[in-house]
Amino acid sequence: MTMLAAYTILIGLTLGLRYRVFVLPPVILVGWLVVAAISSQPWSSALIFAVLLQMSYLTGTALRGPTRTTIAQPVDAVSGSNMH
């Protein structure tokens, strides 16, 4: 169960940092099927997978958000416009 949680958090963070498109439904569906097929407690393991994936995806998205906008578009403090 601990390995499932660790891998799920890593997958969710990676998806949150990498993808802008909402990719959670297909990943949850495929992950739910895989976890349910290989686990001795399919419902609880699949539920833990889905919840941890969503939480870590949102964390990855939050980590990506502020840094990418401030680095990509510097704003001149005096005029309030882009430096280009």
Short mmCIF file of N, CA and C in Angstrom, two decimals:
data_model
loop_
_atom_site.label_atom_id
_atom_site.label_comp_id
_atom_site.label_asym_id
_atom_site.label_seq_id
_atom_site.Cartn_x
_atom_site.Cartn_y
_atom_site.Cartn_z
N MET A 1 0.82 -1.19 0.00
CA MET A 1 0.00 0.00 0.00
C MET A 1 0.87 1.26 0.00
N THR A 2 2.02 1.20 0.68
CA THR A 2 2.91 2.35 0.72
C THR A 2 3.52 2.62 -0.65
N MET A 3 3.89 1.57 -1.35
CA MET A 3 4.44 1.73 -2.70
C MET A 3 3.40 2.31 -3.64
N LEU A 4 2.16 1.87 -3.50
CA LEU A 4 1.07 2.41 -4.32
C LEU A 4 0.94 3.91 -4.08
N ALA A 5 0.97 4.32 -2.83
CA ALA A 5 0.85 5.74 -2.50
C ALA A 5 2.03 6.54 -3.05
N ALA A 6 3.23 6.02 -2.91
CA ALA A 6 4.42 6.74 -3.38
C ALA A 6 4.41 6.90 -4.90
N TYR A 7 4.11 5.83 -5.61
CA TYR A 7 4.07 5.91 -7.07
C TYR A 7 2.93 6.79 -7.55
N THR A 8 1.81 6.74 -6.88
CA THR A 8 0.68 7.58 -7.26
C THR A 8 1.01 9.05 -7.09
N ILE A 9 1.66 9.41 -6.01
CA ILE A 9 2.03 10.80 -5.79
C ILE A 9 3.04 11.27 -6.84
N LEU A 10 4.01 10.43 -7.16
CA LEU A 10 4.98 10.79 -8.20
C LEU A 10 4.31 10.96 -9.56
N ILE A 11 3.40 10.08 -9.90
CA ILE A 11 2.69 10.18 -11.17
C ILE A 11 1.84 11.45 -11.21
N GLY A 12 1.13 11.74 -10.14
CA GLY A 12 0.29 12.93 -10.09
C GLY A 12 1.10 14.21 -10.19
N LEU A 13 2.21 14.29 -9.48
CA LEU A 13 3.08 15.48 -9.56
C LEU A 13 3.64 15.65 -10.97
N THR A 14 4.05 14.56 -11.58
CA THR A 14 4.59 14.63 -12.94
C THR A 14 3.52 15.11 -13.92
N LEU A 15 2.32 14.57 -13.81
CA LEU A 15 1.24 15.00 -14.70
C LEU A 15 0.89 16.46 -14.46
N GLY A 16 0.85 16.88 -13.22
CA GLY A 16 0.52 18.26 -12.89
C GLY A 16 1.57 19.25 -13.38
N LEU A 17 2.83 18.86 -13.32
CA LEU A 17 3.89 19.74 -13.79
C LEU A 17 4.01 19.76 -15.31
N ARG A 18 3.66 18.67 -15.95
CA ARG A 18 3.89 18.53 -17.38
C ARG A 18 2.73 18.97 -18.26
N TYR A 19 1.51 18.56 -17.92
CA TYR A 19 0.38 18.73 -18.82
C TYR A 19 -0.53 19.87 -18.40
N ARG A 20 -0.95 20.65 -19.38
CA ARG A 20 -1.93 21.70 -19.13
C ARG A 20 -3.34 21.17 -19.34
N VAL A 21 -3.50 20.22 -20.20
CA VAL A 21 -4.81 19.66 -20.49
C VAL A 21 -5.22 18.78 -19.33
N PHE A 22 -6.49 18.77 -19.07
CA PHE A 22 -7.01 17.97 -17.97
C PHE A 22 -6.92 16.49 -18.33
N VAL A 23 -5.91 15.80 -17.82
CA VAL A 23 -5.65 14.41 -18.17
C VAL A 23 -6.08 13.43 -17.08
N LEU A 24 -6.67 13.92 -16.02
CA LEU A 24 -7.00 13.04 -14.91
C LEU A 24 -8.02 11.94 -15.23
N PRO A 25 -9.13 12.21 -15.92
CA PRO A 25 -10.10 11.12 -16.13
C PRO A 25 -9.54 9.88 -16.82
N PRO A 26 -8.80 10.01 -17.94
CA PRO A 26 -8.26 8.78 -18.54
C PRO A 26 -7.21 8.10 -17.67
N VAL A 27 -6.38 8.87 -16.97
CA VAL A 27 -5.35 8.28 -16.12
C VAL A 27 -6.00 7.57 -14.94
N ILE A 28 -7.03 8.17 -14.35
CA ILE A 28 -7.72 7.52 -13.24
C ILE A 28 -8.40 6.25 -13.70
N LEU A 29 -9.01 6.28 -14.87
CA LEU A 29 -9.70 5.09 -15.38
C LEU A 29 -8.72 3.94 -15.61
N VAL A 30 -7.63 4.21 -16.28
CA VAL A 30 -6.64 3.16 -16.54
C VAL A 30 -5.99 2.70 -15.23
N GLY A 31 -5.65 3.64 -14.38
CA GLY A 31 -5.04 3.28 -13.10
C GLY A 31 -5.99 2.49 -12.22
N TRP A 32 -7.26 2.87 -12.23
CA TRP A 32 -8.27 2.15 -11.45
C TRP A 32 -8.34 0.69 -11.90
N LEU A 33 -8.33 0.47 -13.21
CA LEU A 33 -8.40 -0.90 -13.73
C LEU A 33 -7.15 -1.70 -13.38
N VAL A 34 -5.99 -1.08 -13.50
CA VAL A 34 -4.74 -1.78 -13.19
C VAL A 34 -4.65 -2.11 -11.71
N VAL A 35 -4.95 -1.14 -10.87
CA VAL A 35 -4.85 -1.34 -9.42
C VAL A 35 -5.87 -2.38 -8.96
N ALA A 36 -7.07 -2.33 -9.51
CA ALA A 36 -8.10 -3.30 -9.13
C ALA A 36 -7.73 -4.71 -9.58
N ALA A 37 -7.02 -4.82 -10.69
CA ALA A 37 -6.64 -6.14 -11.19
C ALA A 37 -5.51 -6.77 -10.39
N ILE A 38 -4.60 -5.97 -9.85
CA ILE A 38 -3.43 -6.56 -9.19
C ILE A 38 -3.48 -6.51 -7.67
N SER A 39 -4.48 -5.86 -7.12
CA SER A 39 -4.51 -5.66 -5.67
C SER A 39 -5.38 -6.71 -4.99
N SER A 40 -5.03 -6.99 -3.75
CA SER A 40 -5.85 -7.93 -2.96
C SER A 40 -7.08 -7.24 -2.39
N GLN A 41 -7.05 -5.92 -2.27
CA GLN A 41 -8.18 -5.12 -1.82
C GLN A 41 -8.49 -4.11 -2.92
N PRO A 42 -9.21 -4.53 -3.96
CA PRO A 42 -9.33 -3.68 -5.15
C PRO A 42 -10.04 -2.36 -4.93
N TRP A 43 -11.12 -2.33 -4.16
CA TRP A 43 -11.87 -1.08 -4.02
C TRP A 43 -11.14 -0.04 -3.19
N SER A 44 -10.59 -0.45 -2.09
CA SER A 44 -9.90 0.53 -1.25
C SER A 44 -8.61 1.01 -1.92
N SER A 45 -7.89 0.11 -2.58
CA SER A 45 -6.65 0.52 -3.26
C SER A 45 -6.96 1.45 -4.43
N ALA A 46 -7.99 1.17 -5.18
CA ALA A 46 -8.35 2.02 -6.31
C ALA A 46 -8.83 3.38 -5.83
N LEU A 47 -9.55 3.42 -4.73
CA LEU A 47 -10.00 4.70 -4.18
C LEU A 47 -8.82 5.53 -3.68
N ILE A 48 -7.88 4.89 -3.00
CA ILE A 48 -6.67 5.59 -2.55
C ILE A 48 -5.89 6.11 -3.75
N PHE A 49 -5.79 5.31 -4.81
CA PHE A 49 -5.10 5.74 -6.02
C PHE A 49 -5.75 6.99 -6.61
N ALA A 50 -7.07 6.99 -6.73
CA ALA A 50 -7.77 8.11 -7.35
C ALA A 50 -7.63 9.39 -6.52
N VAL A 51 -7.78 9.27 -5.22
CA VAL A 51 -7.70 10.46 -4.36
C VAL A 51 -6.29 11.03 -4.32
N LEU A 52 -5.29 10.19 -4.15
CA LEU A 52 -3.91 10.68 -4.11
C LEU A 52 -3.47 11.25 -5.45
N LEU A 53 -3.94 10.66 -6.54
CA LEU A 53 -3.59 11.18 -7.86
C LEU A 53 -4.14 12.58 -8.05
N GLN A 54 -5.38 12.81 -7.66
CA GLN A 54 -5.98 14.13 -7.80
C GLN A 54 -5.28 15.16 -6.93
N MET A 55 -4.98 14.79 -5.70
CA MET A 55 -4.32 15.72 -4.79
C MET A 55 -2.92 16.09 -5.29
N SER A 56 -2.17 15.11 -5.74
CA SER A 56 -0.81 15.39 -6.20
C SER A 56 -0.83 16.11 -7.56
N TYR A 57 -1.83 15.86 -8.40
CA TYR A 57 -1.96 16.60 -9.66
C TYR A 57 -2.20 18.09 -9.38
N LEU A 58 -3.08 18.38 -8.44
CA LEU A 58 -3.35 19.77 -8.09
C LEU A 58 -2.12 20.43 -7.47
N THR A 59 -1.36 19.69 -6.69
CA THR A 59 -0.13 20.22 -6.13
C THR A 59 0.88 20.54 -7.23
N GLY A 60 1.02 19.63 -8.18
CA GLY A 60 1.92 19.88 -9.31
C GLY A 60 1.49 21.07 -10.14
N THR A 61 0.19 21.22 -10.34
CA THR A 61 -0.32 22.37 -11.09
C THR A 61 -0.06 23.66 -10.33
N ALA A 62 -0.23 23.64 -9.02
CA ALA A 62 0.02 24.84 -8.22
C ALA A 62 1.51 25.19 -8.22
N LEU A 63 2.38 24.21 -8.22
CA LEU A 63 3.82 24.47 -8.26
C LEU A 63 4.24 25.03 -9.61
N ARG A 64 3.58 24.60 -10.66
CA ARG A 64 3.93 25.06 -11.99
C ARG A 64 3.42 26.47 -12.26
N GLY A 65 2.28 26.82 -11.75
CA GLY A 65 1.59 28.06 -12.08
C GLY A 65 2.38 29.34 -11.88
N PRO A 66 2.75 29.71 -10.67
CA PRO A 66 3.37 31.03 -10.46
C PRO A 66 4.73 31.18 -11.12
N THR A 67 5.55 30.16 -11.15
CA THR A 67 6.89 30.30 -11.69
C THR A 67 6.89 30.49 -13.19
N ARG A 68 6.01 29.81 -13.88
CA ARG A 68 6.03 29.90 -15.33
C ARG A 68 5.55 31.26 -15.83
N THR A 69 4.59 31.87 -15.20
CA THR A 69 4.10 33.16 -15.68
C THR A 69 5.08 34.29 -15.36
N THR A 70 5.74 34.25 -14.22
CA THR A 70 6.65 35.34 -13.87
C THR A 70 7.96 35.27 -14.66
N ILE A 71 8.42 34.10 -14.97
CA ILE A 71 9.66 33.97 -15.73
C ILE A 71 9.42 34.22 -17.21
N ALA A 72 8.30 33.76 -17.75
CA ALA A 72 8.04 33.85 -19.17
C ALA A 72 7.74 35.27 -19.63
N GLN A 73 7.08 36.09 -18.79
CA GLN A 73 6.69 37.42 -19.22
C GLN A 73 7.11 38.46 -18.18
N PRO A 74 8.35 38.96 -18.27
CA PRO A 74 8.76 39.99 -17.32
C PRO A 74 8.01 41.31 -17.61
N VAL A 75 7.63 41.99 -16.56
CA VAL A 75 6.88 43.23 -16.69
C VAL A 75 7.73 44.38 -16.16
N ASP A 76 7.74 45.47 -16.91
CA ASP A 76 8.45 46.66 -16.48
C ASP A 76 7.69 47.30 -15.33
N ALA A 77 8.35 47.55 -14.21
CA ALA A 77 7.67 48.06 -13.02
C ALA A 77 7.17 49.48 -13.20
N VAL A 78 7.83 50.28 -14.02
CA VAL A 78 7.44 51.68 -14.19
C VAL A 78 6.24 51.82 -15.12
N SER A 79 6.32 51.23 -16.31
CA SER A 79 5.26 51.42 -17.29
C SER A 79 4.18 50.36 -17.20
N GLY A 80 4.48 49.20 -16.59
CA GLY A 80 3.48 48.14 -16.49
C GLY A 80 3.33 47.33 -17.76
N SER A 81 4.26 47.45 -18.68
CA SER A 81 4.17 46.69 -19.93
C SER A 81 5.30 45.69 -20.01
N ASN A 82 5.21 44.82 -21.01
CA ASN A 82 6.28 43.85 -21.23
C ASN A 82 7.53 44.56 -21.73
N MET A 83 8.68 43.95 -21.47
CA MET A 83 9.95 44.59 -21.83
C MET A 83 10.26 44.48 -23.32
N HIS A 84 9.57 43.69 -24.06
CA HIS A 84 9.88 43.49 -25.48
C HIS A 84 9.54 44.67 -26.25
#
